[in-house]
Amino acid sequence: MPDRAPTREQVIAALDAVRDPKTGQGLVAAGLVQGLTVADDRAGFVMEVPAGETALYAPVRDAAEAALKAIPGMARVSVVLTAETAPASKPARTASLSPQAVNQNRPKAPVPTDRPAHVRRVLAIASGKGGVGKSTVAVNLAAALAARGLSVGVLDADVYGPSLPTMTGVSGKPEYRDGMMQPHLAHGLKLMSVGLLTAATDAMIWRGPMASQAVTQMLTQTRWGTEAEPLDVLVVDLPPGTGDVQLTLIQKTPLDGAVIVSTPQEVALADARRAHVLFQKVGVPTLGLIENMSGDVFGQGGAEAEAGRLGVPFLGDLPLDAALREAGDAGRPLVSADPDGAMARRFAVVAARVADVLGV
Ligand SMILES: Nc1ncnc2c1ncn2[C@@H]1O[C@H](COP(=O)(O)OP(=O)(O)O)[C@@H](O)[C@H]1O
Ligand SMILES: [Mg+2]
C-alpha cells in the first residue's frame, strides 16, 4: 500500500484528460463515467456508450485504463465498456428460437433483453444459497453437454464470487477483436467470467446496475459463436440468492430455462423454492432441480420431494465426492478429467434431460 492512496479527485482529473471522440469533452464531463468506485489502490467504473458504438469506444476504454494506471499508487484498474440497452420502442430480440415445450407459457419479458448473437439456447444455473455447488454443476454440466457433441459456452455471471477461472484454470483478460471479446477456450468449452474482466471483483464494485451491465456486456459482446458455427448452449452461472441483483440479471438475460441446484438441507431447499418463484415471476421455465452433496451429512431425497411439490422435474442427485472438489480446485472439471467415471455418468444423465427439453 503506498503512503497516500489515490484520491477521487485525482481519478476524475485523469479521466477528464481523456477525450470523448464524439463530443471532444473529457470523459467525466461527457457523462461516460458511471458508478465510479475509488477504494485504496483501486478504481473502476462503467463506460456506457450508445448501442453499436462499442468498437469506437474500445480504444477510449484502453486510454482511460492507461490514464488511471498512471496515477501514482494505483494498483488495480477496471473499466467495463458496455452498450446501452436498445430503446424500448425497438422490438426486443427475445427467445424466438426456443422450442415450444420450453417457451409456450412465457409471458412477455418486462425489460428488453439483448439476445447474444449466434447462441441457440441460454441456460441459467441458479441457487438460493451460495456454496451449494452451483458453479461445480455449471461447469460439469457444460462439459457433459459438450461431450454430447454440442458447442457449449459458460458465462460466469456470479458477481459475488466468480469461480470459473479457478475451476477451469483460465486466466488473463479476454482479447478484444472487432468490437467483440474472444472467450477463452479450455476443456472444449468457450469461457467468459466476470473474474476475467477485472481483478477488482469485490461485491462493492459490482453492486446492482453495474453488475447487470457487466453481465449484459459479457453476454452480448463475447464472440460465442458465428453464423456458420453457432453456440448450441450457453450455460450462465448466476450469482446465488433471490435479491435485486439476481432479479435484474434474470430480467435482462434472455434465458430459455433454469436449473436450480440445492443441497438436501431444508434451509437450502426453502431458498431453492424462492429461486423457482423468482424465475416464475419473470416467465423463465425451471427445467428442474439438482440435489448436490447428497448423502449422509445432509440427508438425501429432499430435493426430489421438493421438486414434486413445486411441480418441476427432478434432474438427479450428485453425491458428496472429494474428486469433484479436487478437480475443481485443480482447474479441470471432473467430467472432462475423468469422462468415463461415475460422476461423468451422472452428469451425462442430467445433460441428456436438459438437452432434450432445450431441444438441442
Ligand atoms: N458434490 C460435491 N462433492 C464434494 N464437493 C463439492 C461438491 N459440489 C461442490 N463441491 C465443492 O464445494 C465447494 C462449493 O462449490 P461451488 O460449486 O463453488 O458452489 P457455489 O457456486 O454454489 O458457491 C467447492 O469447493 C466445490 O468443489
Ligand atoms: Mg459459484
Coordinates of C-alpha atoms and ligand atoms in Angstrom, one line a residue:
M1 CA 0.0 0.0 0.0
P2 CA 1.5 3.4 -1.0
D3 CA 1.9 6.2 1.6
R4 CA -1.1 8.0 0.0
A5 CA -3.8 6.3 -1.8
P6 CA -5.1 7.9 -5.0
T7 CA -7.9 10.3 -4.4
R8 CA -11.2 10.5 -6.2
E9 CA -10.2 14.0 -7.4
Q10 CA -7.1 12.6 -9.0
V11 CA -9.1 9.9 -10.7
I12 CA -11.6 12.3 -12.1
A13 CA -8.9 14.7 -13.3
A14 CA -7.2 11.7 -15.0
L15 CA -10.4 10.7 -16.7
D16 CA -11.2 14.2 -17.8
A17 CA -7.9 14.3 -19.6
V18 CA -9.1 11.5 -21.8
R19 CA -11.4 12.9 -24.5
D20 CA -14.7 11.5 -25.8
P21 CA -14.1 11.2 -29.5
K22 CA -17.7 12.3 -30.3
T23 CA -18.0 15.4 -28.2
G24 CA -14.4 16.3 -27.6
Q25 CA -15.2 16.6 -23.9
G26 CA -13.4 14.9 -21.0
L27 CA -14.9 11.5 -20.1
V28 CA -16.5 12.7 -16.9
A29 CA -17.9 15.9 -18.5
A30 CA -19.2 13.8 -21.3
G31 CA -21.2 11.6 -18.9
L32 CA -19.3 8.5 -19.8
V33 CA -18.1 7.7 -16.3
Q34 CA -20.8 5.8 -14.3
G35 CA -20.6 4.0 -11.0
L36 CA -17.1 5.3 -10.3
T37 CA -15.5 3.5 -7.4
V38 CA -12.2 4.6 -5.9
A39 CA -11.0 2.5 -3.0
D40 CA -7.5 2.4 -1.7
D41 CA -5.3 1.4 -4.6
R42 CA -8.2 0.5 -6.9
A43 CA -10.6 2.3 -9.2
G44 CA -13.3 1.2 -11.6
F45 CA -16.2 2.5 -13.5
V46 CA -18.7 1.5 -16.2
M47 CA -18.5 3.3 -19.5
E48 CA -21.9 3.0 -21.1
V49 CA -22.0 4.0 -24.8
P50 CA -24.7 4.0 -27.4
A51 CA -25.6 0.6 -28.8
G52 CA -23.4 -0.2 -31.7
E53 CA -20.6 2.1 -30.7
T54 CA -18.5 -0.2 -28.5
A55 CA -15.9 -0.6 -31.2
L56 CA -15.4 3.1 -31.4
Y57 CA -15.1 3.3 -27.7
A58 CA -12.7 0.3 -27.1
P59 CA -9.6 2.5 -27.6
V60 CA -11.1 5.1 -25.3
R61 CA -11.6 2.5 -22.6
D62 CA -8.0 1.5 -23.1
A63 CA -6.9 5.1 -22.8
A64 CA -9.0 5.5 -19.6
E65 CA -7.4 2.4 -18.1
A66 CA -3.9 3.7 -19.0
A67 CA -4.7 7.1 -17.5
L68 CA -5.8 5.6 -14.3
K69 CA -2.9 3.2 -14.1
A70 CA -0.5 6.2 -14.5
I71 CA -1.8 7.7 -11.2
P72 CA 0.9 7.0 -8.5
G73 CA -0.1 4.3 -6.1
M74 CA -2.8 2.9 -8.4
A75 CA -2.6 -0.9 -8.4
R76 CA -5.8 -2.2 -9.9
V77 CA -8.0 -0.6 -12.6
S78 CA -11.2 -1.8 -14.1
V79 CA -13.1 -0.1 -16.9
V80 CA -16.1 -2.0 -18.1
L81 CA -17.3 -0.9 -21.6
T82 CA -20.9 -1.6 -22.1
A83 CA -23.6 -0.7 -24.7
E84 CA -26.8 0.9 -23.7
T85 CA -29.8 -1.3 -23.8
A86 CA -31.8 -0.8 -27.0
P87 CA -34.6 1.6 -26.6
A88 CA -37.9 0.1 -25.5
S89 CA -39.6 1.0 -28.8
K90 CA -37.2 -1.3 -30.7
P91 CA -38.6 -4.8 -30.9
A92 CA -36.8 -6.8 -28.2
R93 CA -35.0 -9.8 -29.6
T94 CA -36.5 -12.3 -27.3
A95 CA -36.3 -16.1 -27.2
S96 CA -37.9 -16.7 -30.6
L97 CA -35.7 -19.7 -31.2
S98 CA -36.9 -21.5 -28.1
P99 CA -38.8 -24.7 -28.6
Q100 CA -42.5 -24.7 -27.8
A101 CA -42.0 -27.0 -24.9
V102 CA -39.9 -24.5 -23.1
N103 CA -41.5 -21.3 -24.2
Q104 CA -45.2 -21.7 -24.5
N105 CA -46.2 -20.1 -21.3
R106 CA -43.6 -17.5 -21.3
P107 CA -45.0 -14.0 -20.6
K108 CA -43.5 -11.0 -22.3
A109 CA -40.2 -10.1 -20.7
P110 CA -40.7 -7.0 -18.7
V111 CA -37.4 -5.5 -19.7
P112 CA -36.0 -5.5 -23.2
T113 CA -33.3 -8.1 -23.4
D114 CA -30.4 -8.5 -25.8
R115 CA -30.1 -11.9 -27.2
P116 CA -26.4 -12.8 -27.8
A117 CA -25.7 -13.4 -31.5
H118 CA -25.3 -16.9 -32.7
V119 CA -26.3 -18.6 -29.5
R120 CA -29.2 -21.1 -29.8
R121 CA -30.1 -21.6 -26.1
V122 CA -29.3 -19.8 -22.9
L123 CA -29.5 -21.9 -19.7
A124 CA -29.1 -20.5 -16.2
I125 CA -27.7 -22.4 -13.3
A126 CA -29.1 -20.9 -10.1
S127 CA -29.2 -21.5 -6.4
G128 CA -30.9 -19.8 -3.5
K129 CA -27.7 -20.1 -1.4
G130 CA -24.0 -19.8 -2.1
G131 CA -21.7 -22.8 -1.6
V132 CA -24.2 -25.4 -2.7
G133 CA -22.2 -26.4 -5.8
K134 CA -23.8 -24.1 -8.4
S135 CA -20.5 -23.4 -10.2
T136 CA -19.4 -27.0 -10.0
V137 CA -22.7 -28.1 -11.6
A138 CA -22.5 -25.3 -14.2
V139 CA -19.0 -26.3 -15.4
N140 CA -19.5 -30.0 -15.3
L141 CA -22.9 -29.9 -16.9
A142 CA -21.4 -27.7 -19.6
A143 CA -18.7 -30.4 -20.1
A144 CA -21.3 -33.1 -20.2
L145 CA -23.3 -31.2 -22.8
A146 CA -20.1 -30.7 -24.9
A147 CA -19.5 -34.5 -24.6
R148 CA -22.8 -34.9 -26.5
G149 CA -21.2 -33.1 -29.4
L150 CA -22.7 -29.8 -28.7
S151 CA -20.9 -26.5 -28.9
V152 CA -21.1 -25.1 -25.4
G153 CA -20.1 -21.9 -23.6
V154 CA -20.0 -20.9 -19.9
L155 CA -20.7 -17.4 -18.7
D156 CA -19.7 -16.9 -15.1
A157 CA -22.0 -14.1 -14.1
D158 CA -21.5 -14.7 -10.4
V159 CA -20.5 -11.1 -9.5
Y160 CA -20.2 -12.1 -5.8
G161 CA -17.7 -14.9 -6.3
P162 CA -16.7 -15.7 -9.8
S163 CA -15.1 -19.1 -9.8
L164 CA -14.9 -20.1 -13.4
P165 CA -11.2 -19.1 -13.7
T166 CA -10.2 -21.3 -10.8
M167 CA -12.4 -24.2 -11.8
T168 CA -11.2 -24.2 -15.4
G169 CA -7.7 -22.9 -15.0
V170 CA -8.1 -20.0 -17.3
S171 CA -6.7 -16.5 -16.7
G172 CA -6.0 -13.2 -18.4
K173 CA -8.2 -10.5 -19.8
P174 CA -10.1 -11.6 -22.9
E175 CA -8.8 -10.4 -26.2
Y176 CA -10.9 -7.7 -27.8
R177 CA -11.2 -8.1 -31.6
D178 CA -13.6 -6.3 -34.0
G179 CA -15.5 -4.9 -31.0
M180 CA -16.1 -8.3 -29.5
M181 CA -14.4 -10.1 -26.7
Q182 CA -13.0 -13.5 -27.5
P183 CA -13.9 -16.2 -25.0
H184 CA -11.2 -18.3 -23.5
L185 CA -11.1 -21.9 -24.8
A186 CA -10.5 -24.8 -22.4
H187 CA -11.8 -28.3 -21.9
G188 CA -13.7 -28.0 -25.2
L189 CA -15.7 -25.0 -23.8
K190 CA -15.9 -21.3 -24.5
L191 CA -15.4 -19.5 -21.3
M192 CA -16.1 -16.0 -20.1
S193 CA -16.1 -14.8 -16.5
V194 CA -16.7 -11.5 -14.7
G195 CA -13.5 -12.6 -12.9
L196 CA -11.5 -12.2 -16.1
L197 CA -12.7 -8.7 -16.9
T198 CA -11.2 -7.2 -13.8
A199 CA -9.1 -8.1 -10.8
A200 CA -11.4 -5.9 -8.7
T201 CA -14.3 -8.2 -8.3
D202 CA -15.4 -7.1 -4.8
A203 CA -19.1 -7.0 -4.2
M204 CA -18.6 -3.3 -3.5
I205 CA -17.6 -2.6 -7.1
W206 CA -20.2 -4.9 -8.6
R207 CA -23.3 -3.6 -7.0
G208 CA -26.7 -3.5 -8.7
P209 CA -26.8 -1.9 -12.1
M210 CA -23.0 -2.2 -12.6
A211 CA -23.3 -5.9 -12.1
S212 CA -26.0 -6.3 -14.7
Q213 CA -24.2 -4.0 -17.1
A214 CA -21.1 -6.1 -16.8
V215 CA -23.1 -9.3 -17.4
T216 CA -25.0 -7.8 -20.3
Q217 CA -21.7 -6.9 -21.8
M218 CA -20.2 -10.4 -21.4
L219 CA -23.4 -11.9 -22.8
T220 CA -23.8 -9.8 -25.9
Q221 CA -20.2 -8.7 -26.7
T222 CA -18.5 -12.0 -26.5
R223 CA -17.9 -13.9 -29.7
W224 CA -19.8 -17.0 -28.5
G225 CA -20.5 -18.3 -32.0
T226 CA -20.6 -17.4 -35.6
E227 CA -23.2 -17.7 -38.3
A228 CA -21.5 -20.8 -39.6
E229 CA -20.9 -22.3 -36.2
P230 CA -23.4 -21.1 -33.6
L231 CA -23.1 -22.0 -30.0
D232 CA -25.7 -24.6 -29.1
V233 CA -25.9 -23.8 -25.4
L234 CA -24.6 -21.0 -23.2
V235 CA -24.6 -22.0 -19.5
V236 CA -24.9 -19.0 -17.3
D237 CA -23.6 -19.3 -13.7
L238 CA -25.8 -16.8 -11.9
P239 CA -25.0 -15.2 -8.5
P240 CA -26.7 -17.1 -5.6
G241 CA -29.7 -15.7 -4.0
T242 CA -33.0 -14.1 -4.9
G243 CA -32.3 -10.4 -4.3
D244 CA -32.4 -7.4 -6.6
V245 CA -29.1 -8.2 -8.3
Q246 CA -30.4 -11.6 -9.3
L247 CA -33.8 -10.2 -10.4
T248 CA -32.2 -7.6 -12.6
L249 CA -29.9 -10.1 -14.1
I250 CA -32.5 -12.7 -15.0
Q251 CA -34.8 -9.9 -16.4
K252 CA -32.0 -8.7 -18.6
T253 CA -30.8 -12.1 -19.7
P254 CA -32.8 -13.9 -22.3
L255 CA -33.0 -17.2 -20.5
D256 CA -34.5 -20.3 -22.1
G257 CA -34.6 -22.2 -18.9
A258 CA -33.1 -22.5 -15.4
V259 CA -31.7 -25.4 -13.4
I260 CA -31.7 -24.9 -9.7
V261 CA -29.1 -26.5 -7.5
S262 CA -29.8 -27.3 -3.9
T263 CA -28.4 -29.4 -1.1
P264 CA -30.8 -31.6 0.7
Q265 CA -31.0 -29.4 3.7
E266 CA -34.3 -27.8 4.4
V267 CA -32.7 -24.3 4.6
A268 CA -31.2 -24.6 1.1
L269 CA -34.5 -26.1 -0.1
A270 CA -36.5 -23.1 1.1
D271 CA -34.1 -21.0 -0.9
A272 CA -34.4 -23.2 -3.9
R273 CA -38.2 -22.6 -3.7
R274 CA -37.6 -18.8 -3.7
A275 CA -35.3 -19.2 -6.7
H276 CA -38.1 -21.1 -8.6
V277 CA -40.6 -18.4 -7.7
L278 CA -38.3 -15.7 -9.0
F279 CA -38.0 -17.5 -12.3
Q280 CA -41.7 -18.0 -12.5
K281 CA -42.2 -14.3 -11.9
V282 CA -40.2 -13.4 -15.0
G283 CA -41.5 -16.3 -17.1
V284 CA -38.4 -18.4 -17.3
P285 CA -39.1 -22.1 -17.1
T286 CA -37.4 -24.0 -14.3
L287 CA -36.2 -27.1 -16.1
G288 CA -35.5 -28.9 -12.9
L289 CA -33.8 -29.3 -9.6
I290 CA -30.5 -31.0 -8.9
E291 CA -29.7 -32.2 -5.5
N292 CA -26.0 -31.8 -4.8
M293 CA -23.9 -33.1 -1.9
S294 CA -26.4 -35.7 -1.5
G295 CA -25.6 -38.3 1.2
D296 CA -25.0 -38.9 4.9
V297 CA -24.1 -35.5 6.1
F298 CA -27.1 -33.6 4.7
G299 CA -29.5 -36.4 4.2
Q300 CA -30.9 -37.4 0.9
G301 CA -34.0 -37.0 -1.2
G302 CA -35.1 -33.5 -0.1
A303 CA -34.8 -32.0 -3.5
E304 CA -36.7 -34.8 -5.2
A305 CA -39.6 -34.3 -2.8
E306 CA -39.4 -30.5 -3.2
A307 CA -39.3 -30.8 -7.0
G308 CA -42.5 -32.8 -6.7
R309 CA -44.2 -30.1 -4.6
L310 CA -43.1 -27.4 -7.0
G311 CA -44.2 -29.3 -10.0
V312 CA -40.8 -29.2 -11.7
P313 CA -38.7 -32.1 -12.8
F314 CA -36.1 -33.7 -10.5
L315 CA -32.9 -33.9 -12.6
G316 CA -30.9 -36.1 -10.4
D317 CA -28.6 -36.1 -7.3
L318 CA -24.9 -35.8 -7.1
P319 CA -23.2 -37.4 -4.1
L320 CA -20.5 -35.7 -2.0
D321 CA -17.4 -36.6 -3.8
A322 CA -13.8 -35.5 -2.9
A323 CA -12.7 -36.0 -6.5
L324 CA -15.3 -33.5 -7.7
R325 CA -13.9 -30.8 -5.4
E326 CA -10.3 -31.7 -6.1
A327 CA -10.8 -31.5 -9.9
G328 CA -12.4 -28.0 -9.5
D329 CA -9.6 -26.8 -7.3
A330 CA -7.1 -28.1 -9.9
G331 CA -8.8 -26.2 -12.8
R332 CA -10.1 -29.2 -14.6
P333 CA -13.8 -30.2 -14.4
L334 CA -14.1 -33.8 -13.3
V335 CA -16.4 -34.6 -16.3
S336 CA -13.5 -33.8 -18.7
A337 CA -10.7 -35.1 -16.4
D338 CA -12.5 -38.5 -16.0
P339 CA -15.0 -38.7 -18.8
D340 CA -15.8 -42.4 -18.0
G341 CA -16.1 -42.1 -14.3
A342 CA -19.2 -42.4 -12.2
M343 CA -19.6 -38.7 -11.8
A344 CA -19.4 -38.1 -15.5
R345 CA -22.1 -40.7 -16.0
R346 CA -24.4 -38.8 -13.6
F347 CA -23.8 -35.5 -15.4
A348 CA -24.4 -37.3 -18.7
V349 CA -27.9 -38.2 -17.5
V350 CA -28.6 -34.7 -16.4
A351 CA -27.2 -33.3 -19.7
A352 CA -29.4 -35.7 -21.7
R353 CA -32.5 -34.4 -20.0
V354 CA -31.5 -30.8 -20.3
A355 CA -30.6 -31.1 -23.9
D356 CA -33.9 -32.9 -24.6
V357 CA -36.1 -30.2 -23.0
L358 CA -34.0 -27.4 -24.6
G359 CA -34.3 -29.1 -27.9
V360 CA -30.6 -29.1 -28.8
Ligands
LIG1 N1 -20.8 -33.0 -4.8 C1 -19.8 -32.4 -4.3 N2 -18.9 -33.1 -3.6 C2 -17.8 -32.5 -3.0 N3 -17.5 -31.3 -3.1 C3 -18.3 -30.5 -3.8 C4 -19.5 -31.0 -4.4 N4 -20.1 -30.0 -5.1 C5 -19.4 -28.9 -4.8 N5 -18.3 -29.2 -4.0 C6 -17.3 -28.2 -3.5 O1 -18.0 -27.3 -2.7 C7 -17.4 -26.0 -2.8 C8 -18.6 -25.0 -3.3 O2 -19.0 -25.4 -4.6 P1 -19.2 -24.3 -5.7 O3 -19.5 -25.0 -7.0 O4 -18.1 -23.3 -5.7 O5 -20.6 -23.7 -5.1 P2 -21.3 -22.3 -5.4 O6 -21.0 -22.0 -6.8 O7 -22.8 -22.7 -5.3 O8 -20.9 -21.3 -4.4 C9 -16.3 -26.1 -3.8 O9 -15.1 -26.3 -3.2 C10 -16.7 -27.4 -4.6 O10 -15.5 -28.0 -5.1
MG2 MG -20.0 -20.3 -7.6

